[in-house]
Coordinates of C-alpha atoms and ligand atoms in Angstrom, one line a residue:
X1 CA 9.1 -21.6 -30.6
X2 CA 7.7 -25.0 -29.7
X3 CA 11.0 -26.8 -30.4
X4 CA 12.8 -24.2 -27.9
X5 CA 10.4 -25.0 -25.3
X6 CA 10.6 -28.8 -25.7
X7 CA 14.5 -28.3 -25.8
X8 CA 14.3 -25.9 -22.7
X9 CA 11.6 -28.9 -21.0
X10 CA 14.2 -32.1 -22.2
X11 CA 17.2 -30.0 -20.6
X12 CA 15.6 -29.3 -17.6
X13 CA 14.0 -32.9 -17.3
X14 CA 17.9 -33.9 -17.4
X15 CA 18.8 -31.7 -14.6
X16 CA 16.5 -32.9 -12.7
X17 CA 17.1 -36.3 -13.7
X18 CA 20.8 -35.8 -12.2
X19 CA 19.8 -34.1 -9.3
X20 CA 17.6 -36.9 -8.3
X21 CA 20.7 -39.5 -9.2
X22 CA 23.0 -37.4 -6.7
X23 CA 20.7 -37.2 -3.8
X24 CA 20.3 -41.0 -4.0
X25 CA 24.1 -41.2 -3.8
X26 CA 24.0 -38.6 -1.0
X27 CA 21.5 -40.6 0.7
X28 CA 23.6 -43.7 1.0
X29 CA 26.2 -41.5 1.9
X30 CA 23.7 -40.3 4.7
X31 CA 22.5 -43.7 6.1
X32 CA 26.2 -44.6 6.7
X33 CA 27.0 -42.3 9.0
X34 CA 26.8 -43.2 12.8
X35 CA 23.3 -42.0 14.1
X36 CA 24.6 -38.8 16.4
X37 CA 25.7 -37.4 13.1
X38 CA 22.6 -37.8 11.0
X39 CA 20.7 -34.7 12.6
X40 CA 16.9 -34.9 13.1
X41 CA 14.5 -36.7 10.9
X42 CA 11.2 -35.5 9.5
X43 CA 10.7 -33.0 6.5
X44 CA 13.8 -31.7 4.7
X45 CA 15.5 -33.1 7.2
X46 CA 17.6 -35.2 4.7
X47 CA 18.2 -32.6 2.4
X48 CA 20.1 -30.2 4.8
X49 CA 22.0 -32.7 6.4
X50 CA 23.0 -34.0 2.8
X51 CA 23.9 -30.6 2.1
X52 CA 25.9 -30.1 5.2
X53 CA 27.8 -33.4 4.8
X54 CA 28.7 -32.0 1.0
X55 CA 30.3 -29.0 2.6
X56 CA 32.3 -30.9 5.3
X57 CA 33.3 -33.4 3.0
X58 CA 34.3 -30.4 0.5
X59 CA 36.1 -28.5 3.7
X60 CA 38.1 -31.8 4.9
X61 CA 39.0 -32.7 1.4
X62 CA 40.2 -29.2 0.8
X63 CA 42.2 -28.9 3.9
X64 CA 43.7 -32.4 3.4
X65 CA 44.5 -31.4 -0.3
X66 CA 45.8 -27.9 0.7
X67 CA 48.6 -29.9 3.7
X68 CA 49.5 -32.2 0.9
X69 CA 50.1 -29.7 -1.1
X70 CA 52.3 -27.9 1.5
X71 CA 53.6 -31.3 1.5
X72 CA 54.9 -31.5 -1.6
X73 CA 56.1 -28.0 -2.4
X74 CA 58.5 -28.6 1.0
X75 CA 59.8 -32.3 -1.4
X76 CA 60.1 -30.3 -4.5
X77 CA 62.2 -27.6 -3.0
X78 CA 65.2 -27.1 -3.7
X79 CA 66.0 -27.3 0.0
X80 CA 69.1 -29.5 0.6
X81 CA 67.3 -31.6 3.2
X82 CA 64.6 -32.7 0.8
X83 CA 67.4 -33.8 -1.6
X84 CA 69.1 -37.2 -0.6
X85 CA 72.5 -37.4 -1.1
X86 CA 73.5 -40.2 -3.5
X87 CA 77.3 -39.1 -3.8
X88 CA 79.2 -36.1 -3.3
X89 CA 77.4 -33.0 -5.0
X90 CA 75.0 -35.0 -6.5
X91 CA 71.3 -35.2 -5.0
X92 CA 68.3 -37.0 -6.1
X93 CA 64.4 -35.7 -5.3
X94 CA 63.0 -38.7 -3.2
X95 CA 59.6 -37.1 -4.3
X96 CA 60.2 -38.5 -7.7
X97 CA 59.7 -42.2 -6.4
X98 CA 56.5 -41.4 -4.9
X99 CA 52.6 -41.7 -6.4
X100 CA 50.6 -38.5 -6.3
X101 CA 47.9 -38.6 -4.5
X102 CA 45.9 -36.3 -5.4
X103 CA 46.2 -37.1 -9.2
X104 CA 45.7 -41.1 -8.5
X105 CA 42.7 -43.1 -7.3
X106 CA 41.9 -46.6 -6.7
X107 CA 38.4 -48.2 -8.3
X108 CA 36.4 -51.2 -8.9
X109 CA 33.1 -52.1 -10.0
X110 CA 31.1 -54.3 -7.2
X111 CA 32.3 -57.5 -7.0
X112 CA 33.9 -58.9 -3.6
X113 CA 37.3 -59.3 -4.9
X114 CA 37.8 -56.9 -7.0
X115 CA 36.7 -54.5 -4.1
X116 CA 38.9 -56.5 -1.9
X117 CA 42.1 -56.5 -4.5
X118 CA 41.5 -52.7 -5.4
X119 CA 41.2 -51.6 -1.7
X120 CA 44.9 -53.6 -0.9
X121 CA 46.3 -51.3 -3.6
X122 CA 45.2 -48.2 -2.5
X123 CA 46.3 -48.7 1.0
X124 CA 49.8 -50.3 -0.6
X125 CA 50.2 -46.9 -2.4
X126 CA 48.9 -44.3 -0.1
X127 CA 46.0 -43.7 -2.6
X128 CA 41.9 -42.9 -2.0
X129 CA 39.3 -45.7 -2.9
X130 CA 36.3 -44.4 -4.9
X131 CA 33.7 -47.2 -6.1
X132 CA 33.5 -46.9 -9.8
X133 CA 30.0 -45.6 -9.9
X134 CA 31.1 -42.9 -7.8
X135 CA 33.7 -42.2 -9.9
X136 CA 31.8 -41.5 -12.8
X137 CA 29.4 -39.0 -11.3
X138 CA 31.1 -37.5 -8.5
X139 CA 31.3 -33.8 -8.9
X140 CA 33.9 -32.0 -10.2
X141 CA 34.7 -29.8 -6.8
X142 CA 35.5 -33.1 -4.6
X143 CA 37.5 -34.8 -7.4
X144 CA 41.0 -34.1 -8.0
X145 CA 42.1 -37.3 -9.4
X146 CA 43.4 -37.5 -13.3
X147 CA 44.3 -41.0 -13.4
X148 CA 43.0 -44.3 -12.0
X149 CA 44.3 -47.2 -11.1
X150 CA 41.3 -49.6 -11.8
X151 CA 40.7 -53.4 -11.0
X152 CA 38.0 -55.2 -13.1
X153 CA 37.7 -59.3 -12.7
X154 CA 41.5 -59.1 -11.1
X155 CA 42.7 -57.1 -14.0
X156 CA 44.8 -54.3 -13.3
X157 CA 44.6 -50.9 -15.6
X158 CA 45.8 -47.5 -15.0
X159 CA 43.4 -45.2 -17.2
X160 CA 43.3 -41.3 -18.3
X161 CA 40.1 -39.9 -16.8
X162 CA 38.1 -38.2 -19.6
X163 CA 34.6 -35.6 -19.1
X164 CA 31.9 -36.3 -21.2
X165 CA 28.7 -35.1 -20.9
X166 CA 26.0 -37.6 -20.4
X167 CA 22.8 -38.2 -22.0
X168 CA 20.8 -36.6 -19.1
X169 CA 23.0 -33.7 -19.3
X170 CA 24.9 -34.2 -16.0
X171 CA 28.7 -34.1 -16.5
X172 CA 30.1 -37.9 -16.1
X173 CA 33.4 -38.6 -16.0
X174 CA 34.6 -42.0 -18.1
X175 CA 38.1 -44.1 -18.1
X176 CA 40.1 -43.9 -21.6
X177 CA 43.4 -45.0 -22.6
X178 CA 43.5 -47.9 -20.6
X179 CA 47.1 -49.2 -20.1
X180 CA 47.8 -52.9 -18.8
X181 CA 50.4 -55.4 -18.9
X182 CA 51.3 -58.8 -20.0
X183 CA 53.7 -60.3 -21.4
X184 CA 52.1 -63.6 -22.1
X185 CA 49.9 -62.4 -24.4
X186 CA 48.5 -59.9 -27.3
X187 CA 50.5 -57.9 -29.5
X188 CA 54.1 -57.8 -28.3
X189 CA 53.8 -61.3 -27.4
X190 CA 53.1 -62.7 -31.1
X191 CA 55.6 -60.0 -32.2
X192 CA 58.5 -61.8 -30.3
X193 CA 57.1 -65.0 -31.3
X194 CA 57.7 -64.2 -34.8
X195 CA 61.0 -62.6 -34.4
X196 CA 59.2 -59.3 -36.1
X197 CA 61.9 -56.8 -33.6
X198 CA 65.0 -58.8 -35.0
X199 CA 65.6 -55.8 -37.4
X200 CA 64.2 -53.1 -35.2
X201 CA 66.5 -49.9 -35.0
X202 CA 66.1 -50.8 -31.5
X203 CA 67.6 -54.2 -31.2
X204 CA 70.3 -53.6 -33.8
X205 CA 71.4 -50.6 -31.2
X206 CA 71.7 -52.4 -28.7
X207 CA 73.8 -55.0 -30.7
X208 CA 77.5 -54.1 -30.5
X209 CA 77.9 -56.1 -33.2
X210 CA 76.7 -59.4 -31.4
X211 CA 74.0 -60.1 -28.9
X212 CA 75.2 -58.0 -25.2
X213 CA 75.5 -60.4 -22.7
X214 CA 74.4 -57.8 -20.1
X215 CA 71.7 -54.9 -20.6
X216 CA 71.0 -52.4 -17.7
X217 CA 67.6 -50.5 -18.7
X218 CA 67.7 -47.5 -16.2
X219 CA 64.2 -46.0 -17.4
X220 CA 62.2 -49.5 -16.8
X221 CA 58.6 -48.0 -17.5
X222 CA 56.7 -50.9 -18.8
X223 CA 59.6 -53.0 -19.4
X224 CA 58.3 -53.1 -23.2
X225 CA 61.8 -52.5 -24.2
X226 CA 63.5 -54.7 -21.9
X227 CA 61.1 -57.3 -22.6
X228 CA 62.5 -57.0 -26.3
X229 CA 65.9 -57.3 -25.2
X230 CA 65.7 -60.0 -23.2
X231 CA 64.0 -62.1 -25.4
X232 CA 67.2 -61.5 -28.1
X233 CA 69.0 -63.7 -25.4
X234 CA 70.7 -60.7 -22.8
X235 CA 70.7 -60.7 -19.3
X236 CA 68.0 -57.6 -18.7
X237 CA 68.4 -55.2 -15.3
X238 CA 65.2 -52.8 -15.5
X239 CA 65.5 -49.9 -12.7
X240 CA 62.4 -48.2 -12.2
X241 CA 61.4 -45.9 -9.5
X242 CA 57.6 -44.8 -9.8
X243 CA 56.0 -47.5 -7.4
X244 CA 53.3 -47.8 -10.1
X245 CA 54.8 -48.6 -12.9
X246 CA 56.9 -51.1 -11.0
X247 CA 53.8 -52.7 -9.3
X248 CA 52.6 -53.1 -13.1
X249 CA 56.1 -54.8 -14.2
X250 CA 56.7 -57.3 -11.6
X251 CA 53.0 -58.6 -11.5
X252 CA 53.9 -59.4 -15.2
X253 CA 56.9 -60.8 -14.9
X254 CA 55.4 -63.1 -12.1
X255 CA 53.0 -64.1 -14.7
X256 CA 55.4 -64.5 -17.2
X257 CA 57.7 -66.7 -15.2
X258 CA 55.0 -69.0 -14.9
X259 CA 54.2 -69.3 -18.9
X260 CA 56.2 -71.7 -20.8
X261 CA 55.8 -70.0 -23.2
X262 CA 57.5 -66.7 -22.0
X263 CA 59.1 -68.2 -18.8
X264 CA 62.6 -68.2 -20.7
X265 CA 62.6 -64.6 -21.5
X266 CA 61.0 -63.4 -17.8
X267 CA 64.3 -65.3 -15.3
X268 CA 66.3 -63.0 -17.7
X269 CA 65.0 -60.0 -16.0
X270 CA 66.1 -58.6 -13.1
X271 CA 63.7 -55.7 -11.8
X272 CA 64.7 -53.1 -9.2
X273 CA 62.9 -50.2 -7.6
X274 CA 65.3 -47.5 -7.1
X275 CA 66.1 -44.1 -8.7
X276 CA 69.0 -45.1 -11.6
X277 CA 70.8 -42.3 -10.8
X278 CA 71.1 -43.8 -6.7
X279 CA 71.6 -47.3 -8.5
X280 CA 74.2 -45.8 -11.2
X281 CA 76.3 -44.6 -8.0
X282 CA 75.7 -47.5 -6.5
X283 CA 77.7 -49.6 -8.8
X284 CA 80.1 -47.4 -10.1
X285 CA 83.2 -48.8 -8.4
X286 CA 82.0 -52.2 -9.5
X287 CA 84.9 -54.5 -11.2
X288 CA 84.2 -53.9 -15.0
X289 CA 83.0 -57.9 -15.5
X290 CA 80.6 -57.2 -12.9
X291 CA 79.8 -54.2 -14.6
X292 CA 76.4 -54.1 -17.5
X293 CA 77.8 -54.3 -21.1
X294 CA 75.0 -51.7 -22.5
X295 CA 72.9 -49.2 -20.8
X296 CA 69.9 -48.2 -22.0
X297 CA 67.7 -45.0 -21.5
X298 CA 64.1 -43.9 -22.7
X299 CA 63.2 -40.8 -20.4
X300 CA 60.2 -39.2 -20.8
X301 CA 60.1 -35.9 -23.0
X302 CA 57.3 -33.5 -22.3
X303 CA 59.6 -30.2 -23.0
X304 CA 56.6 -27.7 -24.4
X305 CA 59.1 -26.8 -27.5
X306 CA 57.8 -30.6 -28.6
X307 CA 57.1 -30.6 -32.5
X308 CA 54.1 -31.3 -33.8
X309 CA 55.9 -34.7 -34.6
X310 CA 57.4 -35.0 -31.1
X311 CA 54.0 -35.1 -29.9
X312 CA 52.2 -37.5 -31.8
X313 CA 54.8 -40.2 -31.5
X314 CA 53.9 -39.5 -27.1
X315 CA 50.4 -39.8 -27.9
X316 CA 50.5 -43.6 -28.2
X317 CA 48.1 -44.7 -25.7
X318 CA 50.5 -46.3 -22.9
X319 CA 52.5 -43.0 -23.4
X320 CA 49.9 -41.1 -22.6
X321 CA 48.9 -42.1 -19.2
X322 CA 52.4 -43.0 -17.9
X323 CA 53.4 -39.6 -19.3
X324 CA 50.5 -37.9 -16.7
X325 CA 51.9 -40.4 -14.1
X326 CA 55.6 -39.8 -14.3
X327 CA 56.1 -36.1 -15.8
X328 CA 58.9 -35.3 -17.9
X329 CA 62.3 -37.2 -16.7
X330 CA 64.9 -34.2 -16.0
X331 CA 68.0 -36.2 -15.0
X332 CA 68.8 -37.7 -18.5
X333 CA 71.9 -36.2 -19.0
X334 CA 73.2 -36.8 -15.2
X335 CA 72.0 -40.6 -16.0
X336 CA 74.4 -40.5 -19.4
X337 CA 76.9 -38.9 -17.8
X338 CA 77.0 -41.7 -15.0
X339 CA 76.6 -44.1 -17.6
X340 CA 79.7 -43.6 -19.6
X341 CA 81.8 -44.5 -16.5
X342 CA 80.0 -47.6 -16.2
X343 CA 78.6 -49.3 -19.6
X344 CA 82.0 -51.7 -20.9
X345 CA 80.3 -51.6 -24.5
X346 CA 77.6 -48.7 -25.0
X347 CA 75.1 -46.4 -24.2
X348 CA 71.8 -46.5 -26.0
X349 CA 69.5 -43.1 -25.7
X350 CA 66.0 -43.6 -27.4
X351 CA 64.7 -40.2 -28.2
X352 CA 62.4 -38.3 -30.3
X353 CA 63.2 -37.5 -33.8
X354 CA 63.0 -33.8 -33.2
X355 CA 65.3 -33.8 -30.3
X356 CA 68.6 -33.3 -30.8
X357 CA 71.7 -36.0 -30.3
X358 CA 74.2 -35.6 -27.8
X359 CA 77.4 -34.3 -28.5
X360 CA 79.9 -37.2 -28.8
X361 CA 77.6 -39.7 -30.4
X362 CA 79.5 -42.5 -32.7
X363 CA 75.6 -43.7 -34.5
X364 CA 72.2 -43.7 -34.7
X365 CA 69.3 -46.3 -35.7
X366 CA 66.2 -44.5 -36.6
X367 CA 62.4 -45.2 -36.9
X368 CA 59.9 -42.9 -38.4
X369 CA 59.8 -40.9 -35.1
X370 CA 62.3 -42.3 -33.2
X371 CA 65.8 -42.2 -32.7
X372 CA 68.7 -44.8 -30.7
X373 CA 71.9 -42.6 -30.6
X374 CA 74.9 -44.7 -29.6
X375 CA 77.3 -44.0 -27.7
X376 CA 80.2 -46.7 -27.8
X377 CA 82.1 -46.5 -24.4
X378 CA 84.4 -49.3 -25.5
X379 CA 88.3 -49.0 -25.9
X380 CA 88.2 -46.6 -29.5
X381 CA 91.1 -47.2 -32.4
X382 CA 91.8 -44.1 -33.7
X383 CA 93.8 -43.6 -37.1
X384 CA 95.5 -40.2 -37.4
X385 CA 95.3 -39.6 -41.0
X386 CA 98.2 -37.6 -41.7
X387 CA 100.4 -40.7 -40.5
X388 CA 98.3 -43.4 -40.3
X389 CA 99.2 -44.1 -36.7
X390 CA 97.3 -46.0 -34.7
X391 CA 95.8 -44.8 -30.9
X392 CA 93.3 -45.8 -28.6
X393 CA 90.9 -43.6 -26.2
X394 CA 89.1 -45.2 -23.7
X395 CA 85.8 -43.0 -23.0
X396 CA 85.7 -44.7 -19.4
X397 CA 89.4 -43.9 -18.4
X398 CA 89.1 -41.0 -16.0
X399 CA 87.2 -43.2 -13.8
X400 CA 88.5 -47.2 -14.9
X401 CA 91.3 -46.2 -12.1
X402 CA 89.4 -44.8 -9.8
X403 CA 90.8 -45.3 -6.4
X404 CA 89.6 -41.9 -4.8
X405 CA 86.5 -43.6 -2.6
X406 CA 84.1 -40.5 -3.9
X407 CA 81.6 -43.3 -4.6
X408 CA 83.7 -43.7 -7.7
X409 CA 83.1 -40.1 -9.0
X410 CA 86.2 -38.4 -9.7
X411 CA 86.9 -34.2 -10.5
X412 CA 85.8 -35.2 -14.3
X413 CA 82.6 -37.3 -14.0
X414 CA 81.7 -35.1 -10.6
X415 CA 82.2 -31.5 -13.5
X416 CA 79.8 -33.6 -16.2
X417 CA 77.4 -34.9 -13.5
X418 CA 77.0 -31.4 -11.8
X419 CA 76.6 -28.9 -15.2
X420 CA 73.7 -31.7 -15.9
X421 CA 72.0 -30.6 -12.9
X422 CA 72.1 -27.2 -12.8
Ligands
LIG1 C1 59.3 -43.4 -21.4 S1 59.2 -44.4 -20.0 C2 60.2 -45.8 -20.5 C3 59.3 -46.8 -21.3 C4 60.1 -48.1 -21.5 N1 61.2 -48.0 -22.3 C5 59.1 -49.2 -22.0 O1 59.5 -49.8 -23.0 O2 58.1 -49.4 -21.4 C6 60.4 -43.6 -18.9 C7 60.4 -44.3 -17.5 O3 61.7 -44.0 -16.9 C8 61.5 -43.9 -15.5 N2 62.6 -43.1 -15.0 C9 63.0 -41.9 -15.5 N3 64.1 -41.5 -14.8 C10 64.4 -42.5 -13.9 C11 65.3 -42.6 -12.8 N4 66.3 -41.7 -12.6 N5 65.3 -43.8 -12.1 C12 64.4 -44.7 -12.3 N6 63.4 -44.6 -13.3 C13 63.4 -43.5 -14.0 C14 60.2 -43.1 -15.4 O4 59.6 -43.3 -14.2 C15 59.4 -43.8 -16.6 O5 58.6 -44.9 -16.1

């Protein structure tokens, strides 16, 4: 009986202890605010009024959130005028290329420049600033954010936001998974140092059988991949659409290019913000020696028929986070079937083990949940076995003559793009 009553006295001492935290918070909330809208002082006084700015600053958030919302439903529509052409029949989302705003916030802890740094990104991205402390404790109605985009002594993370509950029983929300990157240093770093990737099922996909002088990666992400690709001794294109992801990748390849040490590898890549699919059209009636020898593709699989197996190999901690930030990529097979008018060598389509290859694919290169299936696009000898005649196919022909001005898509390629769509 008396260990109930000292647990029912410890948990009640906690909610006090929280309550007393949050109308501290509240109160600096309060003093900020221009005098006409502080209501009368005296007894109470600043309880009400904290209360009343709670529910305004619940009712505006909720309004804002709820004409966002509207906001987005209208982009992800199907609605033709929400879709931008890219070539005829084919339409891209533009609300693919743009950061969530609801699901991403901007933080620091106090110091000047980080505040300063942290408060240029948010207003770069279109995104809300909330002070770290604040992010910790602020209550679950007025916080819609799942990931944050943090900036601690002029390091840049994004991180998965985690509950937990705190030792005074309050609910506190905490930053896990914390993704950066930097190509001058850590683990992929001393792994290209020491040539560890030289037999990765990766790089020897990509190979075709030599070194490819040109590589266009049309699902940048990190650039991890590229990064590896690159430092084998090709010419690297990343295209990468989320703004995010490639804020994250040029601030490292600006500090890269500045490293001896990595500067080599860094004025190999060439990074682009676009939608690959847009870019893929863009080039398509490119001569072939302007044209990359190898595409490459890594979209993200989040399909809810994932394997136990499937999963785990997402879980890896960048994965994770980027995975909240991006969603699943859904234009994979329009981006392969643009690709195999365009790559003069191959095609190289990382997937999970689990999922299965496309049809058509010559080889594959596997890790212990991963799989590279190749596609070669290169001019094929066939040998007919009943003669032993020789003939060659040419996976690229219906659109190497291409004269038609459809941004380069004829009947064929225009058929393969359009059943991946629909
Ligand atoms: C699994 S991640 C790639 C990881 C990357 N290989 C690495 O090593 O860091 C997939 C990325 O492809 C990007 N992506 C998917 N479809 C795209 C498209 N059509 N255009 C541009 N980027 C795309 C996503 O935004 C996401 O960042």
């Amino acid at each position: 009986m008396t260990k109930l009553r000292q647990k029912i006295a410890k948990r009640d001492h906690g909610k006090n202890t929280a309550m007393s935290k949050s109308t501290r918070a509240d109160k600096i909330e309060f003093s900020k605010l221009p005098p006409s809208q502080r209501g009368a002082p005296g007894a109470g006084g600043v309880v009400d009024v904290t209360q009343e700015i709670e529910r305004v600053t619940i009712e505006s958030k909720r309004e804002r959130y709820q004409k966002e919302q509207e906001e987005r439903e209208l982009h992800e529509s199907k609605d033709e005028q929400y879709y931008k052409e890219v070539a005829p029949g084919i339409s891209i989302n533009p609300a693919l290329s743009l950061v969530n705003r609801q699901q991403v916030v901007v933080t620091s802890g106090t110091d000047a420049a980080d505040v300063s740094q942290a408060n240029e990104l948010a207003v770069r991205f279109g995104l809300d600033y909330v002070p770290l402390h604040q992010l910790q404790t602020m209550p679950q109605q007025l916080f819609t954010y799942q990931l944050a985009l943090a900036v601690a002594s002029g390091r840049l993370s994004l991180n998965d936001l985690e509950l937990y509950e705190g030792k005074s029983g309050g609910i506190r929300r905490k930053m896990t998974c914390e993704v950066t990157l930097d190509f001058t240093s850590g683990e992929l770093f001393y792994k290209i140092k020491e040539r560890t990737f030289a037999k990765s099922p990766m790089v020897r996909s990509v190979r075709c059988p030599e070194v490819p002088a040109t590589v266009l990666d049309v699902t940048g992400g990190l650039g991890k991949d590229a990064w590896v690709i690159a430092s084998f001794g090709s010419k690297v294109t990343v295209v990468e659409r989320n703004p995010i992801l490639h804020y994250f990748l040029e601030c490292a390849l600006d500090k890269a290019r500045k490293n001896p040490a990595t500067k080599d590898i860094a004025a190999r890549i060439t990074l682009i913000k676009a939608d690959s699919v847009e870019y893929l059209c863009s080039i398509i009636n490119r001569e072939p020696s302007e044209q990359p020898d190898v595409i490459y593709m890594d979209p993200m699989y989040l399909s809810k028929s994932d394997s136990a197996k499937q999963a785990r190999a997402l879980s890896k901690k960048d994965i994770r986070a980027i995975r909240k930030l991006v969603g699943g990529d859904r234009e994979s097979k329009l981006l392969f079937a643009l690709s195999k008018r365009i790559a003069q060598k191959r095609i190289v389509w990382k997937k999970p083990k689990t999922v299965a290859p496309i049809i058509g694919i010559d080889t594959h290169y596997s890790s212990s949940d991963t799989r590279f299936d190749v596609f070669i696009t290169a001019t094929k000898k066939v040998v007919n076995p009943a003669n032993g005649a020789e003939t060659t196919t040419d996976p690229r022909s219906s659109s190497s003559n291409n004269s038609s001005g459809n941004n380069g898509l004829d009947n064929k390629a225009k058929g393969e793009a359009m059943s991946c769509i629909h």
